[in-house]
PDB file of C-alpha atoms in Angstrom:
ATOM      1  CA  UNK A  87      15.805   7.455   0.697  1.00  0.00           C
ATOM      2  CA  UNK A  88      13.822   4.963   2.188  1.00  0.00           C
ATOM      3  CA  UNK A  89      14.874   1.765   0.335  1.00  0.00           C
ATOM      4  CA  UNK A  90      12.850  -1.938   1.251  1.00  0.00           C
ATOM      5  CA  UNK A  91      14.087  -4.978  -0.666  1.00  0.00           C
ATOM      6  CA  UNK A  92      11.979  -8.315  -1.194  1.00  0.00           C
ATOM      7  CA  UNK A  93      12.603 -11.791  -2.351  1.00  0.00           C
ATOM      8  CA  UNK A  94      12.239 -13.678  -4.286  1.00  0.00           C
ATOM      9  CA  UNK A  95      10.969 -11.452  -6.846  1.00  0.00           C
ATOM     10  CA  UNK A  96       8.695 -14.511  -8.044  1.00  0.00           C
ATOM     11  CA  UNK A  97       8.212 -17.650  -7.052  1.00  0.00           C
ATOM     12  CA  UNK A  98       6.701 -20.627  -8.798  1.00  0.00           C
ATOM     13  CA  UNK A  99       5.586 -23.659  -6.408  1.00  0.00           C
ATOM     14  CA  UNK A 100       3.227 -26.879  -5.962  1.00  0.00           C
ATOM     15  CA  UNK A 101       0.641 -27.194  -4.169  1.00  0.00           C
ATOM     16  CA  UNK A 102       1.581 -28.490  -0.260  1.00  0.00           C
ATOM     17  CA  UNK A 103       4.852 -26.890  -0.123  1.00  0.00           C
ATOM     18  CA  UNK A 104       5.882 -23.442   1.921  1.00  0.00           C
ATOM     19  CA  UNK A 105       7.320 -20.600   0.377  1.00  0.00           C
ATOM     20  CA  UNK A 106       8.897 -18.341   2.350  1.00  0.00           C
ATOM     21  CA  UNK A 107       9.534 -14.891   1.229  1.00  0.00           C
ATOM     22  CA  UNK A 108      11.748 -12.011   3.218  1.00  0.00           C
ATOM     23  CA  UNK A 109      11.186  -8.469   3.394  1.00  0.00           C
ATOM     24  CA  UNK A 110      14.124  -6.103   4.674  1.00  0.00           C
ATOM     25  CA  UNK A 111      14.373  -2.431   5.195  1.00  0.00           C
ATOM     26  CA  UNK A 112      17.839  -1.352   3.592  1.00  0.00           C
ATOM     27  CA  UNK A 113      18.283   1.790   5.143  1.00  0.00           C
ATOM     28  CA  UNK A 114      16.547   2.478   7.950  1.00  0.00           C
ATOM     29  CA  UNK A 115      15.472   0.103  11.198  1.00  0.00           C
ATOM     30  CA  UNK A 116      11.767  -0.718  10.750  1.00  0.00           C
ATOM     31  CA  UNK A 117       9.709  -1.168  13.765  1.00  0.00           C
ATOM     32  CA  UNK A 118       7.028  -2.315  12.118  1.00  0.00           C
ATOM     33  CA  UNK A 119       6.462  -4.013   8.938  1.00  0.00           C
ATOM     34  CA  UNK A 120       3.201  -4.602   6.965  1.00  0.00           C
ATOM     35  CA  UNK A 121       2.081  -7.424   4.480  1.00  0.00           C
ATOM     36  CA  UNK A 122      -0.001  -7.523   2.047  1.00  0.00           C
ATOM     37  CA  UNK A 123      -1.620  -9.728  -0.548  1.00  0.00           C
ATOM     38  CA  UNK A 124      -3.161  -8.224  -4.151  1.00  0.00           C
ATOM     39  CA  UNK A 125      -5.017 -10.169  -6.630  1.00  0.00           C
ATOM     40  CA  UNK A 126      -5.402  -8.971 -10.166  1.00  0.00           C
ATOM     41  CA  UNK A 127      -7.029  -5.768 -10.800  1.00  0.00           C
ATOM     42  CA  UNK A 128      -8.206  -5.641  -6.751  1.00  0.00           C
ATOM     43  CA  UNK A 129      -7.194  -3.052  -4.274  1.00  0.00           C
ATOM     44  CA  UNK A 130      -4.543  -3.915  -1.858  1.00  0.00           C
ATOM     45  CA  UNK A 131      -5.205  -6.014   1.118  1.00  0.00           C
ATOM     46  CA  UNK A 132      -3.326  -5.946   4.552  1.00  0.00           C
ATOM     47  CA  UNK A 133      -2.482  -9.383   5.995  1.00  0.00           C
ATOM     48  CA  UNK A 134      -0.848  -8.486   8.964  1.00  0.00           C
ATOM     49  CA  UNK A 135       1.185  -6.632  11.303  1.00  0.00           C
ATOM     50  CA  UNK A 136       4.632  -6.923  11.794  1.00  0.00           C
ATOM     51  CA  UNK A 137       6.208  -5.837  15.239  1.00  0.00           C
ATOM     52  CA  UNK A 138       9.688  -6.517  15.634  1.00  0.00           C
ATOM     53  CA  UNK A 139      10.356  -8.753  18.938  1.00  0.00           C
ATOM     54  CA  UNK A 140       6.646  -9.632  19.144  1.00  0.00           C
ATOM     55  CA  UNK A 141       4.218 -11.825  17.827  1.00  0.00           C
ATOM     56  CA  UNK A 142       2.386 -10.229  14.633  1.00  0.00           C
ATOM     57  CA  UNK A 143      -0.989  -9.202  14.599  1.00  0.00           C
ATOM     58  CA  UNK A 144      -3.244 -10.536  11.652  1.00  0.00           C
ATOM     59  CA  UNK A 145      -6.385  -9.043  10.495  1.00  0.00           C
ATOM     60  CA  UNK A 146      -9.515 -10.435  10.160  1.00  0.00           C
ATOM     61  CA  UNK A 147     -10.172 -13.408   8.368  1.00  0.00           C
ATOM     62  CA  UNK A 148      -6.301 -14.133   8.186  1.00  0.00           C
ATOM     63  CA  UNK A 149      -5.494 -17.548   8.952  1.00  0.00           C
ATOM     64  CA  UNK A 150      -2.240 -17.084  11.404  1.00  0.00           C
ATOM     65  CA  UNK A 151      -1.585 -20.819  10.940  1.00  0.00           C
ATOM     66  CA  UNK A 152      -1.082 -20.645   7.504  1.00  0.00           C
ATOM     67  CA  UNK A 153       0.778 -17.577   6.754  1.00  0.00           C
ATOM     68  CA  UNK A 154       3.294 -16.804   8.954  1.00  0.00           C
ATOM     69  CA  UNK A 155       5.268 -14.023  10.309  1.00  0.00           C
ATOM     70  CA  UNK A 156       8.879 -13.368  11.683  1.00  0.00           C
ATOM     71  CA  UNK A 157      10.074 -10.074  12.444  1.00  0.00           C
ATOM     72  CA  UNK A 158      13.490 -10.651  14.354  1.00  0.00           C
ATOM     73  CA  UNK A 159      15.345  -7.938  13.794  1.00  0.00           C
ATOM     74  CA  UNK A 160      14.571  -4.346  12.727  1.00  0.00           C
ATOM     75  CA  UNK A 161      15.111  -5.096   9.133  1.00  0.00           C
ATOM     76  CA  UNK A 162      13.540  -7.913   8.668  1.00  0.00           C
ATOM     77  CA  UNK A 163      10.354  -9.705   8.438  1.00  0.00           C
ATOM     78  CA  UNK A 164       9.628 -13.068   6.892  1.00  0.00           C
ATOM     79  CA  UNK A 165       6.311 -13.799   5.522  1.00  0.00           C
ATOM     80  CA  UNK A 166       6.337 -18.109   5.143  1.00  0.00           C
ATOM     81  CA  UNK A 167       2.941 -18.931   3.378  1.00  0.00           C
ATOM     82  CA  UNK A 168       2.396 -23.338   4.923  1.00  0.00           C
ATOM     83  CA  UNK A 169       0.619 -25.834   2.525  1.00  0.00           C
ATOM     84  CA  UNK A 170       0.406 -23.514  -0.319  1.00  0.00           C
ATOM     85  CA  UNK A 171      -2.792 -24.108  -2.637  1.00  0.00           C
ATOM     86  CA  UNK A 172      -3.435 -22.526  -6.159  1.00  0.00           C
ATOM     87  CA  UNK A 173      -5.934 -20.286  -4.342  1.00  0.00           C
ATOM     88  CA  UNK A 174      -2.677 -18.814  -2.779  1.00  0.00           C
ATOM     89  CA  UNK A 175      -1.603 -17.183  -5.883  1.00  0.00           C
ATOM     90  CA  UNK A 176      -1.110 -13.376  -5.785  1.00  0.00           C
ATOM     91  CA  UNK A 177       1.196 -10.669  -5.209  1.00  0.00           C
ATOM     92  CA  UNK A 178       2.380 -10.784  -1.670  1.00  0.00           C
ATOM     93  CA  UNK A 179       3.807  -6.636  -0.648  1.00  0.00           C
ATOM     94  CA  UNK A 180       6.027  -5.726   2.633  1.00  0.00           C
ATOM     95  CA  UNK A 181       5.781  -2.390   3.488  1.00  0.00           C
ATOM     96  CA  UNK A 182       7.785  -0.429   6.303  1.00  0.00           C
ATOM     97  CA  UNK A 183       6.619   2.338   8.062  1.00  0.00           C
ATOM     98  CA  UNK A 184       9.154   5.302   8.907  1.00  0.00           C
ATOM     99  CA  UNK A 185       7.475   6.698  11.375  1.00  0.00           C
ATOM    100  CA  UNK A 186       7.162  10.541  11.878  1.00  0.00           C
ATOM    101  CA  UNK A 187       3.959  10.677   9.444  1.00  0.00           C
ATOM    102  CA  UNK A 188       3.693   6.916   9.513  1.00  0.00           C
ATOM    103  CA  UNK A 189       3.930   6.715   5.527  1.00  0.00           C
ATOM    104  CA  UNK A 190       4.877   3.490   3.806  1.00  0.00           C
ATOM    105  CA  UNK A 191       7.506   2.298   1.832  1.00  0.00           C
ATOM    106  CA  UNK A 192       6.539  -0.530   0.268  1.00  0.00           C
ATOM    107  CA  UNK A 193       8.781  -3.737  -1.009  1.00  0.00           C
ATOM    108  CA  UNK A 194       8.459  -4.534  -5.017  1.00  0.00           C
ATOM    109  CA  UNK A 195       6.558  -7.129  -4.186  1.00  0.00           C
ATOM    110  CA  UNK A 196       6.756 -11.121  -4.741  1.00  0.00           C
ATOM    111  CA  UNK A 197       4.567 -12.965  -7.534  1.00  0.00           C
ATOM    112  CA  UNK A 198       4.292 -16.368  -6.174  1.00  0.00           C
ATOM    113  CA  UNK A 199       2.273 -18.901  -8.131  1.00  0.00           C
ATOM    114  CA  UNK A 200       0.909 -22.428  -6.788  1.00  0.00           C
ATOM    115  CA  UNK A 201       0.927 -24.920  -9.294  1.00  0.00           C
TER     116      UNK A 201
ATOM    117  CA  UNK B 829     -15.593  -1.264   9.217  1.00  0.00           C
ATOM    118  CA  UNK B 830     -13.621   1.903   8.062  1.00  0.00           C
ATOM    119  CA  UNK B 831     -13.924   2.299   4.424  1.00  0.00           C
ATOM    120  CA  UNK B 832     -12.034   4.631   1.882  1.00  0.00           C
ATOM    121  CA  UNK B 833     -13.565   5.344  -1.582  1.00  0.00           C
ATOM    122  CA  UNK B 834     -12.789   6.028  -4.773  1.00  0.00           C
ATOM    123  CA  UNK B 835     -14.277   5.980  -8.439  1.00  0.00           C
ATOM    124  CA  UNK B 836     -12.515   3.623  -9.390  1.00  0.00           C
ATOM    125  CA  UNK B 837     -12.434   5.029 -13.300  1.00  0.00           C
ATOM    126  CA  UNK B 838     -10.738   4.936 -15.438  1.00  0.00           C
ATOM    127  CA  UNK B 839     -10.130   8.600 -15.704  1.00  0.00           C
ATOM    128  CA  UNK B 840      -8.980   9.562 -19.119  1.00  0.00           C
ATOM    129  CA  UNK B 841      -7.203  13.410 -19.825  1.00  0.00           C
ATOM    130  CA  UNK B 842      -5.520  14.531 -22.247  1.00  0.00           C
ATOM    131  CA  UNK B 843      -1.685  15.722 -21.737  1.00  0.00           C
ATOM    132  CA  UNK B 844      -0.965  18.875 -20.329  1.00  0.00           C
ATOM    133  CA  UNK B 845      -4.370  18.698 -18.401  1.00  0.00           C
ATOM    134  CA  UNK B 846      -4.826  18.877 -14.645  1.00  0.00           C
ATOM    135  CA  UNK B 847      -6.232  15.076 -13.640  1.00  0.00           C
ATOM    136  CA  UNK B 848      -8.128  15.129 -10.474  1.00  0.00           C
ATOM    137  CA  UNK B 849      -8.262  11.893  -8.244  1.00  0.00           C
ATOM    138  CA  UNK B 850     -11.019  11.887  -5.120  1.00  0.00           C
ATOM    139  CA  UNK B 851     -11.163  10.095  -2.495  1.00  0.00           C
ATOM    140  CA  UNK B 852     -13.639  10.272   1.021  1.00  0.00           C
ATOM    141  CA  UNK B 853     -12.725   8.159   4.327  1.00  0.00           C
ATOM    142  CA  UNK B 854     -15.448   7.100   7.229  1.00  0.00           C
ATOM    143  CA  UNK B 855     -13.100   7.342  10.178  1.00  0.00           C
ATOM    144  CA  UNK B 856     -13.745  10.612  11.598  1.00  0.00           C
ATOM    145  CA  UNK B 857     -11.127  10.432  13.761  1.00  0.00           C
ATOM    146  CA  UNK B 858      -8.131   9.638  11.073  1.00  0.00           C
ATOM    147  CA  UNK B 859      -5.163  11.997  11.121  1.00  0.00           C
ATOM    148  CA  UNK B 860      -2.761  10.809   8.215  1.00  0.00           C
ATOM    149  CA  UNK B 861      -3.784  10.800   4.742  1.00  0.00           C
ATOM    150  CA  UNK B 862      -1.739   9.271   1.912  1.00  0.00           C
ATOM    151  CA  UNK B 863      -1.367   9.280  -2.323  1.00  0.00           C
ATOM    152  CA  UNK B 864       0.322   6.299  -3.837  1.00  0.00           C
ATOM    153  CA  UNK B 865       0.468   5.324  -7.304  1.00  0.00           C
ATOM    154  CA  UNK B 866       0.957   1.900  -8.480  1.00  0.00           C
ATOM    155  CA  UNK B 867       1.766   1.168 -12.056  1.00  0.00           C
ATOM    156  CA  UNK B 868       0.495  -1.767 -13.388  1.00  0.00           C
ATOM    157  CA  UNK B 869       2.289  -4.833 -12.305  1.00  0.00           C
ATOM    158  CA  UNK B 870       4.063  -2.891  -9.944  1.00  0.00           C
ATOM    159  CA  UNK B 871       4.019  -2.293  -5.760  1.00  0.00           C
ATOM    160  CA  UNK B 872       2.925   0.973  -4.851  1.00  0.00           C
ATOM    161  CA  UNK B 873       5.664   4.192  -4.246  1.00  0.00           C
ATOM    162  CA  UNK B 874       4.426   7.169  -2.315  1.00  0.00           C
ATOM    163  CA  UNK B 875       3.431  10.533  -3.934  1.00  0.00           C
ATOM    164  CA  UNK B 876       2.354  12.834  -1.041  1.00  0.00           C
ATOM    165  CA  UNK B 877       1.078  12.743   2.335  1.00  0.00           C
ATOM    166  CA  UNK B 878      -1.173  15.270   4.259  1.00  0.00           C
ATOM    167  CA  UNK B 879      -2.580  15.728   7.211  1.00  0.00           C
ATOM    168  CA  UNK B 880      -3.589  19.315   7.759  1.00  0.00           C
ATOM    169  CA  UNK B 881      -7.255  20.626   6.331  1.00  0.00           C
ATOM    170  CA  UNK B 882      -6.336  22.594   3.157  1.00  0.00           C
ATOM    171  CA  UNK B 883      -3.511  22.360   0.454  1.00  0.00           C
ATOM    172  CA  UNK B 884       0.151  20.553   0.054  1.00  0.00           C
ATOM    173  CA  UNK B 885       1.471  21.248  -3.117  1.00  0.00           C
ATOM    174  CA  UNK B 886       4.604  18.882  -4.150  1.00  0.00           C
ATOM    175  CA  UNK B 887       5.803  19.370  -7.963  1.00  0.00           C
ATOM    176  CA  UNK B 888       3.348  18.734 -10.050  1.00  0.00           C
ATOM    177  CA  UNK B 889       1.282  17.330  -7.276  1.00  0.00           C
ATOM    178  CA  UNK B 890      -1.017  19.007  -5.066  1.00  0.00           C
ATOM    179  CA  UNK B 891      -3.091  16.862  -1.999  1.00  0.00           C
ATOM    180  CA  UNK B 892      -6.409  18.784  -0.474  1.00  0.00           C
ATOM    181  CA  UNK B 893      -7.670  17.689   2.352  1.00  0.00           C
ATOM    182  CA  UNK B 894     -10.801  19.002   4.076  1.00  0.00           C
ATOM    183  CA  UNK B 895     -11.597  16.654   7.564  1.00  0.00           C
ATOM    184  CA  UNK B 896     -14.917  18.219   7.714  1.00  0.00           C
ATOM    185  CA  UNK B 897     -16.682  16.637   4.952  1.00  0.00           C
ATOM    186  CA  UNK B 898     -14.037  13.463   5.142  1.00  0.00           C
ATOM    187  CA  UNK B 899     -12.662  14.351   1.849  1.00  0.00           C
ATOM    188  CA  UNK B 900      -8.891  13.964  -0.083  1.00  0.00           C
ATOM    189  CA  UNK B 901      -7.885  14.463  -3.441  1.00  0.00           C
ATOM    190  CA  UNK B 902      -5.072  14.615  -5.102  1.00  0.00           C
ATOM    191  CA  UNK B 903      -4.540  17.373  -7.835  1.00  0.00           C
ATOM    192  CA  UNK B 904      -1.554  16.558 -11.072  1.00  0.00           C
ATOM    193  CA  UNK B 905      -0.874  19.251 -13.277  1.00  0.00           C
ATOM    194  CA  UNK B 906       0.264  19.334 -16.492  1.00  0.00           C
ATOM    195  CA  UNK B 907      -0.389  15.270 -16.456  1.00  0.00           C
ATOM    196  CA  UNK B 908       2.146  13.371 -18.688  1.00  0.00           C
ATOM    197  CA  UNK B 909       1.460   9.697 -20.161  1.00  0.00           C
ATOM    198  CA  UNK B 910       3.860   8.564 -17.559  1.00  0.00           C
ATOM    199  CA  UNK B 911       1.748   9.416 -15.173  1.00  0.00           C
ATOM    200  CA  UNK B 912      -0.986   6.625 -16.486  1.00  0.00           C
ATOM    201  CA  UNK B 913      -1.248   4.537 -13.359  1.00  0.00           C
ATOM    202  CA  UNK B 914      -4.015   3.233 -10.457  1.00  0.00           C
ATOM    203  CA  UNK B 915      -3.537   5.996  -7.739  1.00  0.00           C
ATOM    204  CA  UNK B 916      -4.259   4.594  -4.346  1.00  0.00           C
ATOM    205  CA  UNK B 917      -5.735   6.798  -1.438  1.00  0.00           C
ATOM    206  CA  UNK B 918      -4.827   5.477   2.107  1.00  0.00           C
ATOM    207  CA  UNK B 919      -6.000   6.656   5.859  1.00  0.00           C
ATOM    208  CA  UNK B 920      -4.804   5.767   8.723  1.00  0.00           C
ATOM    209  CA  UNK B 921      -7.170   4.616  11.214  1.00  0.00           C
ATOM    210  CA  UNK B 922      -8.191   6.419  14.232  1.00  0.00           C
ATOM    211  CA  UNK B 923      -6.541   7.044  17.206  1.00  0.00           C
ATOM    212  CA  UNK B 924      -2.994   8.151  16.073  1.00  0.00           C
ATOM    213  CA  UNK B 925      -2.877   4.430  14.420  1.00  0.00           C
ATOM    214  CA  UNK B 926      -0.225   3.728  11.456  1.00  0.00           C
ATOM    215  CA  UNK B 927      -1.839   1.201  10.134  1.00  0.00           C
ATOM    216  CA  UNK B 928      -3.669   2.170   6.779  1.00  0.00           C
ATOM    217  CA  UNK B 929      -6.330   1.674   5.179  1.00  0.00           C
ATOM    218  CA  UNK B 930      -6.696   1.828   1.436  1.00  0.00           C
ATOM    219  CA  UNK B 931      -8.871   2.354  -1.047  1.00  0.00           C
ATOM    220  CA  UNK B 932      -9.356   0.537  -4.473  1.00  0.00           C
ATOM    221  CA  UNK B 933      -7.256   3.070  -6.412  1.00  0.00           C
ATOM    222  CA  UNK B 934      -8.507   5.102  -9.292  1.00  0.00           C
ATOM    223  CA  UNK B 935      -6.991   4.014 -12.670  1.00  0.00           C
ATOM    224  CA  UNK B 936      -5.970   7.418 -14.368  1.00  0.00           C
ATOM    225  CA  UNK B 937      -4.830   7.292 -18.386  1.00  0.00           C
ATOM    226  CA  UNK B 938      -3.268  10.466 -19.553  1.00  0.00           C
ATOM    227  CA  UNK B 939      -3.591  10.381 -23.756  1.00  0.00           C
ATOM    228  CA  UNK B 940      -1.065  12.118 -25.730  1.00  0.00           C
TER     229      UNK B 940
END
């Protein structure tokens, strides 16, 4: 299989504080990890890029400042979200790519709530 | 901006039915095409991927993809309520990229 683990599962903090959450790939090495953020009842939208060794490339509109990424080994990426605001709130997804046909296999995803 | 599209439904069948989800892409030059299905509250699992013009038939599943008129869908037979869900087309951008783009999923309810 292609198994990818996040946590926390859910995550309740206040406003001004940084969460971090971790995404790892358990069995397979992961060259590249995506993130991604879903609100309620929208589609889902990519964050970022994560390269392993290299800085992570952010899409449009993506403040790099604020939400950021650590992909240090091949198994894991960090996602830290900085000065969290209730406007933060959502479902935050990792997904790993396995290469050959470049599918995903996505994380079960983190509920984090800003209070 | 590449977009992918879908009706975003819901799509209601009855059980036993064959449910079919659509879905057309504006990158011309995209090679990989994608099914996932999210449940509700849920991250999204693969179904089936394609990247050949014509069918892939997985199960109960069966992807069509014709490059041509920039079209996927994604055939279920025999749908079951389990297979209620939002299914989520995705394309990879152009240029042998892995980095997807998705569309807003089209809710399907399958009614005993």
């Amino acid at each position: 299989g292609a198994v990818v683990s996040q946590h926390p599962s859910w995550v309740i903090c206040k406003s001004g504080t940084s969460v971090k959450i971790e995404c790892r790939s358990l069995d397979f090495q992961a060259t590249t990890m995506f993130w991604y953020r879903q609100f309620p009842k929208q589609s889902l939208m990519l964050m970022a890029t994560s390269n392993e060794g290299s800085k992570a490339t952010y899409e449009q509109g993506v403040e790099k400042d604020k939400f950021l990424i650590n992909h240090a080994s091949l198994t894991l990426s960090t996602l830290t979200v900085t000065s969290a605001h209730p406007e933060d709130s959502s479902f935050y997804i990792c997904s790993a790519n396995r290469g050959l046909n470049y599918e995903q296999y996505f994380g079960p995803g983190t509920r984090l709530t800003v209070t | 901006q590449k977009e992918v599209e879908q009706n975003s439904g819901p799509l209601s069948v009855p059980e036993g039915a064959i449910a079919s989800l659509n879905c057309t892409y504006s990158d011309r030059g995209s090679q990989s095409f994608f099914w996932y299905r999210q449940y509700s509250g849920k991250s999204p699992e693969l179904i089936m991927f394609i990247y050949s013009n014509g069918d892939k038939e997985d199960g109960r599943f069966t992807a069509q993809l014709n490059k041509a008129s920039q079209y996927v869908s994604l055939l279920i037979r025999d749908s079951q309520p389990s297979d209620s869900a939002t299914y989520l087309c995705a394309v990879n951008r152009s240029g042998g990229s892995y980095i997807p783009t998705f569309g807003r999923g089209t809710s399907l309810i399958v009614h005993p």
